[in-house]
């Protein structure tokens, strides 16, 4: 029954292989159940509520991906989107987290609608490749910067804004150890390197007396009522949070589409250049993001860690089903997650290394052409310096058409880019981001 539905024979896989692949993907990305509530808690959101919401949307969207689209791709709240939600939208722009959830819901609804139309491809094709690579790399730099700050590797300085931290500080020293250990595991292609690195640093922290074990290691899930159905959609329109909503939409669009294509191609599931059943796959992510807004989490994204499961032999949606079931089991370990999340040295290396892994696209930018590269450069550099993904994208989208016109290449600019240029200019100058 399972073999026939998921097409095991047709795709050259077996039940046991799919189980191993699902376990592999789970181990490589389970860190998100710790990192997500740890970061979202900084906005004032309840840790337990976000913990449950994170797992619930991961299970729902990954199950839908597996059963509906039959792809071995896992979906969970994305690191880039979590960072944007927490640090840019709530902490810097001072937007209440309830309204931020409203933005998440609206952007996800738009993403769902566009996923079912041709306009999705038109929008993706309208934005130049250089800017797409810059957005991904800029978000990576932003995430790494957050990790460096949380670990005190970088501290505030009245004279230069930022300065090197004290390496003798236990948190900072353990973070450095975590980075070295995790990268070493990655060099040797060890599955679950980020999670294992977090486990190592937690063990060291416990040995140094920096943490105490909770009175209980598991508990009945509770706290969801503190975040579920708390979104403020009316506040989004009342305060004109359109740029924030659009930025959520853009990040989800690029991150999800790129990751899905990459993993599907690696699994040999793209036939004749066509991503079969792509609407169902993108619908799964949009559904997860909409539920995130309802339950209290950041938008979801296809996880590049799914590639680890594919490398282990996963070829069908049953791999995703296994991942979803395993995430369901973590629901009962909130005390452990809360204990680990309280240690910056445990989560900071994960942020820094995730940021590093997102920088690969820099090499794809056409640096020899000023009219192509400068807008991309501004996107990358402004994300960490302004602490705002939206501002960086806005500036890049404004500058790109200008330099193309100056270079006599206005025909290379898609009409949609001119529309986006006007929208972001109006938002930046008159409404503020």
GROMACS .gro file of C-alpha atoms in nm:
model
  433
    1UNK     CA    1   0.000   0.000   0.000
    2UNK     CA    2   0.267   0.250   0.108
    3UNK     CA    3   0.503   0.133  -0.165
    4UNK     CA    4   0.242   0.186  -0.433
    5UNK     CA    5   0.120   0.525  -0.307
    6UNK     CA    6   0.466   0.676  -0.262
    7UNK     CA    7   0.605   0.500  -0.573
    8UNK     CA    8   0.896   0.324  -0.401
    9UNK     CA    9   0.973   0.098  -0.697
   10UNK     CA   10   0.937   0.370  -0.957
   11UNK     CA   11   1.181   0.594  -0.772
   12UNK     CA   12   1.425   0.319  -0.681
   13UNK     CA   13   1.387   0.318  -0.303
   14UNK     CA   14   1.263   0.095  -0.022
   15UNK     CA   15   1.071   0.128   0.304
   16UNK     CA   16   1.386   0.092   0.519
   17UNK     CA   17   1.579   0.342   0.305
   18UNK     CA   18   1.302   0.599   0.344
   19UNK     CA   19   1.301   0.547   0.722
   20UNK     CA   20   1.676   0.606   0.741
   21UNK     CA   21   1.647   0.911   0.514
   22UNK     CA   22   1.373   1.060   0.731
   23UNK     CA   23   1.577   1.003   1.046
   24UNK     CA   24   1.879   1.166   0.879
   25UNK     CA   25   1.684   1.476   0.779
   26UNK     CA   26   1.530   1.500   1.127
   27UNK     CA   27   1.866   1.488   1.304
   28UNK     CA   28   2.012   1.756   1.078
   29UNK     CA   29   1.729   2.006   1.140
   30UNK     CA   30   1.591   1.926   1.487
   31UNK     CA   31   1.792   2.219   1.623
   32UNK     CA   32   1.510   2.445   1.504
   33UNK     CA   33   1.283   2.336   1.794
   34UNK     CA   34   1.538   2.498   2.025
   35UNK     CA   35   1.655   2.796   1.822
   36UNK     CA   36   1.310   2.911   1.705
   37UNK     CA   37   1.143   2.953   2.049
   38UNK     CA   38   1.469   3.086   2.195
   39UNK     CA   39   1.477   3.372   1.943
   40UNK     CA   40   1.101   3.435   1.927
   41UNK     CA   41   1.095   3.457   2.307
   42UNK     CA   42   1.301   3.778   2.276
   43UNK     CA   43   0.989   3.949   2.135
   44UNK     CA   44   0.788   3.872   2.447
   45UNK     CA   45   0.621   3.564   2.302
   46UNK     CA   46   0.577   3.267   2.535
   47UNK     CA   47   0.852   3.006   2.492
   48UNK     CA   48   0.623   2.707   2.538
   49UNK     CA   49   0.366   2.847   2.296
   50UNK     CA   50   0.624   2.906   2.023
   51UNK     CA   51   0.780   2.565   2.093
   52UNK     CA   52   0.448   2.391   2.025
   53UNK     CA   53   0.366   2.617   1.729
   54UNK     CA   54   0.706   2.547   1.570
   55UNK     CA   55   0.657   2.172   1.594
   56UNK     CA   56   0.292   2.184   1.487
   57UNK     CA   57   0.355   2.382   1.167
   58UNK     CA   58   0.660   2.169   1.088
   59UNK     CA   59   0.453   1.852   1.119
   60UNK     CA   60   0.158   1.988   0.921
   61UNK     CA   61   0.351   2.135   0.629
   62UNK     CA   62   0.600   1.847   0.608
   63UNK     CA   63   0.317   1.592   0.614
   64UNK     CA   64   0.139   1.782   0.338
   65UNK     CA   65   0.463   1.792   0.138
   66UNK     CA   66   0.508   1.418   0.181
   67UNK     CA   67   0.153   1.299   0.125
   68UNK     CA   68   0.031   1.568  -0.116
   69UNK     CA   69   0.340   1.639  -0.327
   70UNK     CA   70   0.534   1.315  -0.263
   71UNK     CA   71   0.866   1.492  -0.219
   72UNK     CA   72   1.137   1.411   0.042
   73UNK     CA   73   1.148   1.775   0.151
   74UNK     CA   74   1.095   1.893   0.509
   75UNK     CA   75   0.942   2.230   0.592
   76UNK     CA   76   0.982   2.428   0.915
   77UNK     CA   77   1.008   2.790   1.033
   78UNK     CA   78   1.302   2.934   0.838
   79UNK     CA   79   1.606   3.081   1.012
   80UNK     CA   80   1.607   3.382   0.779
   81UNK     CA   81   1.241   3.450   0.846
   82UNK     CA   82   1.279   3.402   1.223
   83UNK     CA   83   1.565   3.653   1.229
   84UNK     CA   84   1.368   3.905   1.025
   85UNK     CA   85   1.059   3.861   1.245
   86UNK     CA   86   1.247   3.898   1.573
   87UNK     CA   87   1.526   4.144   1.514
   88UNK     CA   88   1.411   4.364   1.226
   89UNK     CA   89   1.035   4.375   1.267
   90UNK     CA   90   0.979   4.353   1.644
   91UNK     CA   91   1.299   4.460   1.821
   92UNK     CA   92   1.417   4.732   1.580
   93UNK     CA   93   1.097   4.858   1.417
   94UNK     CA   94   0.906   4.817   1.748
   95UNK     CA   95   0.613   4.647   1.579
   96UNK     CA   96   0.411   4.437   1.830
   97UNK     CA   97   0.456   4.067   1.773
   98UNK     CA   98   0.081   4.030   1.729
   99UNK     CA   99   0.093   4.261   1.426
  100UNK     CA  100   0.403   4.083   1.299
  101UNK     CA  101   0.202   3.759   1.305
  102UNK     CA  102  -0.065   3.942   1.108
  103UNK     CA  103   0.196   4.024   0.844
  104UNK     CA  104   0.299   3.659   0.839
  105UNK     CA  105  -0.057   3.544   0.778
  106UNK     CA  106  -0.128   3.797   0.502
  107UNK     CA  107   0.201   3.734   0.321
  108UNK     CA  108   0.139   3.359   0.342
  109UNK     CA  109  -0.211   3.397   0.202
  110UNK     CA  110  -0.066   3.596  -0.088
  111UNK     CA  111   0.204   3.333  -0.135
  112UNK     CA  112  -0.059   3.060  -0.145
  113UNK     CA  113  -0.259   3.244  -0.411
  114UNK     CA  114   0.049   3.319  -0.621
  115UNK     CA  115   0.163   2.958  -0.591
  116UNK     CA  116  -0.145   2.859  -0.786
  117UNK     CA  117  -0.092   3.116  -1.061
  118UNK     CA  118   0.156   3.197  -1.336
  119UNK     CA  119   0.245   3.526  -1.164
  120UNK     CA  120   0.473   3.338  -0.923
  121UNK     CA  121   0.712   3.256  -1.207
  122UNK     CA  122   0.678   3.607  -1.351
  123UNK     CA  123   0.783   3.764  -1.021
  124UNK     CA  124   1.074   3.525  -0.974
  125UNK     CA  125   1.196   3.592  -1.328
  126UNK     CA  126   1.152   3.969  -1.293
  127UNK     CA  127   1.405   4.000  -1.011
  128UNK     CA  128   1.765   3.980  -1.138
  129UNK     CA  129   1.977   3.683  -1.035
  130UNK     CA  130   2.237   3.912  -0.881
  131UNK     CA  131   1.978   4.057  -0.643
  132UNK     CA  132   1.845   3.712  -0.556
  133UNK     CA  133   2.194   3.594  -0.462
  134UNK     CA  134   2.251   3.917  -0.269
  135UNK     CA  135   1.932   3.873  -0.066
  136UNK     CA  136   2.029   3.520   0.038
  137UNK     CA  137   2.387   3.619   0.121
  138UNK     CA  138   2.277   3.933   0.303
  139UNK     CA  139   2.038   3.735   0.520
  140UNK     CA  140   2.322   3.494   0.593
  141UNK     CA  141   2.546   3.780   0.703
  142UNK     CA  142   2.263   3.919   0.915
  143UNK     CA  143   2.202   3.585   1.088
  144UNK     CA  144   2.575   3.540   1.153
  145UNK     CA  145   2.594   3.893   1.295
  146UNK     CA  146   2.312   3.811   1.537
  147UNK     CA  147   2.496   3.497   1.648
  148UNK     CA  148   2.818   3.694   1.700
  149UNK     CA  149   2.632   3.944   1.917
  150UNK     CA  150   2.443   3.685   2.120
  151UNK     CA  151   2.770   3.508   2.199
  152UNK     CA  152   2.947   3.836   2.287
  153UNK     CA  153   3.209   3.771   2.021
  154UNK     CA  154   3.106   4.118   1.905
  155UNK     CA  155   3.005   4.379   2.160
  156UNK     CA  156   2.882   4.738   2.142
  157UNK     CA  157   3.141   5.016   2.135
  158UNK     CA  158   3.073   5.391   2.182
  159UNK     CA  159   3.360   5.476   1.949
  160UNK     CA  160   3.319   5.226   1.665
  161UNK     CA  161   2.967   5.084   1.724
  162UNK     CA  162   3.103   4.729   1.737
  163UNK     CA  163   3.417   4.578   1.888
  164UNK     CA  164   3.572   4.238   1.956
  165UNK     CA  165   3.445   4.072   2.272
  166UNK     CA  166   3.636   3.917   2.560
  167UNK     CA  167   3.750   3.568   2.460
  168UNK     CA  168   3.797   3.481   2.827
  169UNK     CA  169   3.425   3.514   2.885
  170UNK     CA  170   3.291   3.156   2.930
  171UNK     CA  171   3.001   3.212   2.689
  172UNK     CA  172   3.229   3.356   2.422
  173UNK     CA  173   3.492   3.084   2.466
  174UNK     CA  174   3.231   2.809   2.444
  175UNK     CA  175   3.087   2.968   2.132
  176UNK     CA  176   3.427   2.956   1.964
  177UNK     CA  177   3.458   2.592   2.067
  178UNK     CA  178   3.112   2.525   1.927
  179UNK     CA  179   3.199   2.686   1.592
  180UNK     CA  180   3.523   2.488   1.558
  181UNK     CA  181   3.359   2.160   1.663
  182UNK     CA  182   3.059   2.201   1.432
  183UNK     CA  183   3.271   2.301   1.134
  184UNK     CA  184   3.497   2.003   1.197
  185UNK     CA  185   3.194   1.775   1.183
  186UNK     CA  186   3.079   1.944   0.863
  187UNK     CA  187   3.423   1.896   0.706
  188UNK     CA  188   3.392   1.523   0.769
  189UNK     CA  189   3.031   1.522   0.640
  190UNK     CA  190   2.888   1.405   0.973
  191UNK     CA  191   2.507   1.400   0.967
  192UNK     CA  192   2.345   1.637   1.214
  193UNK     CA  193   2.663   1.838   1.262
  194UNK     CA  194   2.483   2.150   1.390
  195UNK     CA  195   2.271   1.952   1.636
  196UNK     CA  196   2.571   1.750   1.758
  197UNK     CA  197   2.770   2.072   1.802
  198UNK     CA  198   2.491   2.213   2.017
  199UNK     CA  199   2.487   1.892   2.222
  200UNK     CA  200   2.864   1.915   2.278
  201UNK     CA  201   2.851   2.274   2.402
  202UNK     CA  202   2.559   2.195   2.629
  203UNK     CA  203   2.759   1.909   2.779
  204UNK     CA  204   3.056   2.141   2.836
  205UNK     CA  205   2.828   2.405   2.991
  206UNK     CA  206   2.682   2.148   3.228
  207UNK     CA  207   3.029   2.024   3.325
  208UNK     CA  208   3.133   2.383   3.404
  209UNK     CA  209   2.829   2.435   3.625
  210UNK     CA  210   2.674   2.690   3.391
  211UNK     CA  211   2.342   2.508   3.374
  212UNK     CA  212   2.124   2.295   3.597
  213UNK     CA  213   1.908   2.008   3.475
  214UNK     CA  214   1.533   2.071   3.499
  215UNK     CA  215   1.329   1.886   3.760
  216UNK     CA  216   1.158   1.698   3.478
  217UNK     CA  217   1.284   1.615   3.131
  218UNK     CA  218   0.943   1.589   2.967
  219UNK     CA  219   0.597   1.735   3.015
  220UNK     CA  220   0.253   1.745   2.863
  221UNK     CA  221   0.250   2.014   2.589
  222UNK     CA  222   0.109   2.342   2.722
  223UNK     CA  223   0.116   2.716   2.658
  224UNK     CA  224  -0.011   2.728   2.300
  225UNK     CA  225  -0.306   2.944   2.407
  226UNK     CA  226  -0.060   3.226   2.481
  227UNK     CA  227   0.042   3.258   2.115
  228UNK     CA  228  -0.237   3.094   1.913
  229UNK     CA  229  -0.493   3.324   1.746
  230UNK     CA  230  -0.315   3.632   1.883
  231UNK     CA  231  -0.240   3.779   1.539
  232UNK     CA  232  -0.353   4.136   1.475
  233UNK     CA  233  -0.450   4.163   1.108
  234UNK     CA  234  -0.632   4.494   1.152
  235UNK     CA  235  -0.312   4.646   1.295
  236UNK     CA  236  -0.126   4.558   0.976
  237UNK     CA  237  -0.356   4.776   0.767
  238UNK     CA  238  -0.397   5.046   1.030
  239UNK     CA  239  -0.019   5.096   1.051
  240UNK     CA  240   0.058   5.044   0.682
  241UNK     CA  241   0.288   4.745   0.734
  242UNK     CA  242   0.287   4.662   0.365
  243UNK     CA  243   0.664   4.663   0.317
  244UNK     CA  244   0.708   4.423   0.608
  245UNK     CA  245   0.442   4.194   0.466
  246UNK     CA  246   0.596   4.208   0.118
  247UNK     CA  247   0.942   4.132   0.258
  248UNK     CA  248   0.808   3.822   0.432
  249UNK     CA  249   0.658   3.725   0.097
  250UNK     CA  250   0.983   3.779  -0.096
  251UNK     CA  251   1.203   3.588   0.147
  252UNK     CA  252   0.959   3.297   0.154
  253UNK     CA  253   0.935   3.296  -0.226
  254UNK     CA  254   1.310   3.291  -0.292
  255UNK     CA  255   1.411   3.069  -0.003
  256UNK     CA  256   1.146   2.805  -0.057
  257UNK     CA  257   1.159   2.792  -0.437
  258UNK     CA  258   1.538   2.777  -0.451
  259UNK     CA  259   1.565   2.508  -0.185
  260UNK     CA  260   1.290   2.294  -0.333
  261UNK     CA  261   1.446   2.302  -0.679
  262UNK     CA  262   1.789   2.221  -0.538
  263UNK     CA  263   1.674   1.924  -0.328
  264UNK     CA  264   1.439   1.789  -0.597
  265UNK     CA  265   1.717   1.808  -0.856
  266UNK     CA  266   1.956   1.629  -0.620
  267UNK     CA  267   1.696   1.353  -0.579
  268UNK     CA  268   1.660   1.324  -0.956
  269UNK     CA  269   1.295   1.427  -0.943
  270UNK     CA  270   1.310   1.707  -1.198
  271UNK     CA  271   1.223   1.560  -1.535
  272UNK     CA  272   1.300   1.744  -1.859
  273UNK     CA  273   1.360   2.062  -1.665
  274UNK     CA  274   1.014   2.047  -1.506
  275UNK     CA  275   0.944   2.053  -1.134
  276UNK     CA  276   0.647   1.813  -1.136
  277UNK     CA  277   0.375   1.881  -0.879
  278UNK     CA  278   0.539   2.214  -0.791
  279UNK     CA  279   0.205   2.375  -0.706
  280UNK     CA  280   0.138   2.119  -0.434
  281UNK     CA  281   0.491   2.157  -0.301
  282UNK     CA  282   0.468   2.537  -0.279
  283UNK     CA  283   0.116   2.509  -0.141
  284UNK     CA  284   0.253   2.298   0.145
  285UNK     CA  285   0.492   2.576   0.243
  286UNK     CA  286   0.226   2.846   0.211
  287UNK     CA  287  -0.009   2.639   0.427
  288UNK     CA  288   0.258   2.602   0.693
  289UNK     CA  289   0.325   2.976   0.695
  290UNK     CA  290  -0.044   3.060   0.727
  291UNK     CA  291  -0.077   2.824   1.022
  292UNK     CA  292   0.236   2.984   1.169
  293UNK     CA  293   0.057   3.318   1.174
  294UNK     CA  294  -0.240   3.156   1.345
  295UNK     CA  295  -0.050   2.954   1.605
  296UNK     CA  296   0.240   3.189   1.677
  297UNK     CA  297   0.557   3.123   1.477
  298UNK     CA  298   0.754   3.270   1.188
  299UNK     CA  299   0.684   3.173   0.825
  300UNK     CA  300   0.802   2.832   0.712
  301UNK     CA  301   1.054   2.744   0.446
  302UNK     CA  302   1.178   2.433   0.272
  303UNK     CA  303   1.488   2.316   0.457
  304UNK     CA  304   1.814   2.268   0.273
  305UNK     CA  305   1.894   2.001   0.534
  306UNK     CA  306   1.647   1.785   0.341
  307UNK     CA  307   1.942   1.725   0.109
  308UNK     CA  308   2.099   1.512   0.381
  309UNK     CA  309   1.800   1.279   0.370
  310UNK     CA  310   1.818   1.267  -0.009
  311UNK     CA  311   2.187   1.180   0.015
  312UNK     CA  312   2.086   0.896   0.248
  313UNK     CA  313   1.857   0.759  -0.023
  314UNK     CA  314   1.526   0.939   0.035
  315UNK     CA  315   1.331   0.970  -0.288
  316UNK     CA  316   0.964   0.991  -0.189
  317UNK     CA  317   0.728   1.178   0.036
  318UNK     CA  318   0.747   0.897   0.292
  319UNK     CA  319   1.079   1.047   0.400
  320UNK     CA  320   0.886   1.362   0.490
  321UNK     CA  321   0.623   1.161   0.675
  322UNK     CA  322   0.895   1.007   0.892
  323UNK     CA  323   1.038   1.353   0.964
  324UNK     CA  324   0.695   1.482   1.069
  325UNK     CA  325   0.636   1.188   1.305
  326UNK     CA  326   0.977   1.234   1.469
  327UNK     CA  327   0.911   1.605   1.521
  328UNK     CA  328   0.584   1.510   1.685
  329UNK     CA  329   0.776   1.316   1.950
  330UNK     CA  330   0.970   1.629   2.049
  331UNK     CA  331   0.647   1.792   2.168
  332UNK     CA  332   0.694   1.632   2.508
  333UNK     CA  333   1.045   1.763   2.569
  334UNK     CA  334   0.981   2.135   2.616
  335UNK     CA  335   1.171   2.146   2.952
  336UNK     CA  336   1.485   2.018   2.779
  337UNK     CA  337   1.448   2.261   2.489
  338UNK     CA  338   1.397   2.554   2.728
  339UNK     CA  339   1.704   2.458   2.930
  340UNK     CA  340   1.926   2.432   2.621
  341UNK     CA  341   1.787   2.750   2.464
  342UNK     CA  342   1.877   2.953   2.773
  343UNK     CA  343   2.247   2.913   2.686
  344UNK     CA  344   2.363   3.160   2.415
  345UNK     CA  345   2.678   2.955   2.360
  346UNK     CA  346   2.461   2.663   2.244
  347UNK     CA  347   2.248   2.850   1.991
  348UNK     CA  348   2.501   3.110   1.868
  349UNK     CA  349   2.725   2.868   1.672
  350UNK     CA  350   2.415   2.740   1.489
  351UNK     CA  351   2.330   3.096   1.384
  352UNK     CA  352   2.684   3.181   1.276
  353UNK     CA  353   2.734   2.863   1.075
  354UNK     CA  354   2.388   2.886   0.914
  355UNK     CA  355   2.481   3.239   0.809
  356UNK     CA  356   2.809   3.114   0.667
  357UNK     CA  357   2.634   2.846   0.462
  358UNK     CA  358   2.406   3.109   0.307
  359UNK     CA  359   2.697   3.314   0.170
  360UNK     CA  360   2.768   3.080  -0.121
  361UNK     CA  361   2.569   3.292  -0.365
  362UNK     CA  362   2.816   3.581  -0.342
  363UNK     CA  363   3.035   3.403  -0.594
  364UNK     CA  364   2.750   3.408  -0.846
  365UNK     CA  365   2.718   3.789  -0.848
  366UNK     CA  366   2.863   3.965  -1.153
  367UNK     CA  367   3.110   4.186  -0.964
  368UNK     CA  368   3.278   4.302  -1.284
  369UNK     CA  369   2.966   4.501  -1.381
  370UNK     CA  370   2.896   4.803  -1.158
  371UNK     CA  371   2.537   4.839  -1.276
  372UNK     CA  372   2.474   4.477  -1.171
  373UNK     CA  373   2.689   4.457  -0.860
  374UNK     CA  374   2.643   4.781  -0.666
  375UNK     CA  375   2.275   4.728  -0.583
  376UNK     CA  376   2.361   4.372  -0.480
  377UNK     CA  377   2.646   4.501  -0.263
  378UNK     CA  378   2.416   4.747  -0.087
  379UNK     CA  379   2.166   4.471  -0.009
  380UNK     CA  380   2.438   4.254   0.145
  381UNK     CA  381   2.606   4.526   0.349
  382UNK     CA  382   2.294   4.703   0.471
  383UNK     CA  383   2.120   4.400   0.617
  384UNK     CA  384   2.348   4.366   0.922
  385UNK     CA  385   2.432   4.737   0.945
  386UNK     CA  386   2.070   4.857   0.947
  387UNK     CA  387   1.944   4.546   1.125
  388UNK     CA  388   1.669   4.538   0.866
  389UNK     CA  389   1.619   4.297   0.579
  390UNK     CA  390   1.336   4.512   0.444
  391UNK     CA  391   1.544   4.831   0.424
  392UNK     CA  392   1.831   4.649   0.252
  393UNK     CA  393   1.602   4.492  -0.008
  394UNK     CA  394   1.426   4.825  -0.060
  395UNK     CA  395   1.750   5.014  -0.124
  396UNK     CA  396   1.873   4.745  -0.364
  397UNK     CA  397   1.548   4.744  -0.559
  398UNK     CA  398   1.556   5.123  -0.586
  399UNK     CA  399   1.918   5.142  -0.701
  400UNK     CA  400   1.919   4.859  -0.955
  401UNK     CA  401   1.693   5.023  -1.219
  402UNK     CA  402   1.872   5.357  -1.172
  403UNK     CA  403   2.215   5.215  -1.255
  404UNK     CA  404   2.079   5.012  -1.545
  405UNK     CA  405   1.930   5.330  -1.695
  406UNK     CA  406   2.259   5.516  -1.644
  407UNK     CA  407   2.443   5.231  -1.817
  408UNK     CA  408   2.205   5.249  -2.112
  409UNK     CA  409   2.059   4.907  -2.033
  410UNK     CA  410   1.705   4.997  -1.932
  411UNK     CA  411   1.565   4.717  -2.150
  412UNK     CA  412   1.733   4.466  -1.917
  413UNK     CA  413   1.504   4.578  -1.635
  414UNK     CA  414   1.174   4.393  -1.612
  415UNK     CA  415   0.868   4.622  -1.583
  416UNK     CA  416   0.784   4.465  -1.247
  417UNK     CA  417   1.116   4.595  -1.110
  418UNK     CA  418   1.011   4.953  -1.188
  419UNK     CA  419   0.689   4.896  -0.998
  420UNK     CA  420   0.880   4.755  -0.701
  421UNK     CA  421   1.122   5.048  -0.719
  422UNK     CA  422   0.838   5.298  -0.683
  423UNK     CA  423   0.673   5.100  -0.402
  424UNK     CA  424   0.993   5.073  -0.198
  425UNK     CA  425   1.087   5.439  -0.262
  426UNK     CA  426   0.750   5.555  -0.136
  427UNK     CA  427   0.775   5.325   0.166
  428UNK     CA  428   1.131   5.426   0.257
  429UNK     CA  429   1.095   5.802   0.207
  430UNK     CA  430   0.740   5.873   0.317
  431UNK     CA  431   0.630   5.587   0.541
  432UNK     CA  432   0.954   5.446   0.679
  433UNK     CA  433   1.041   5.079   0.704
   0.00000   0.00000   0.00000
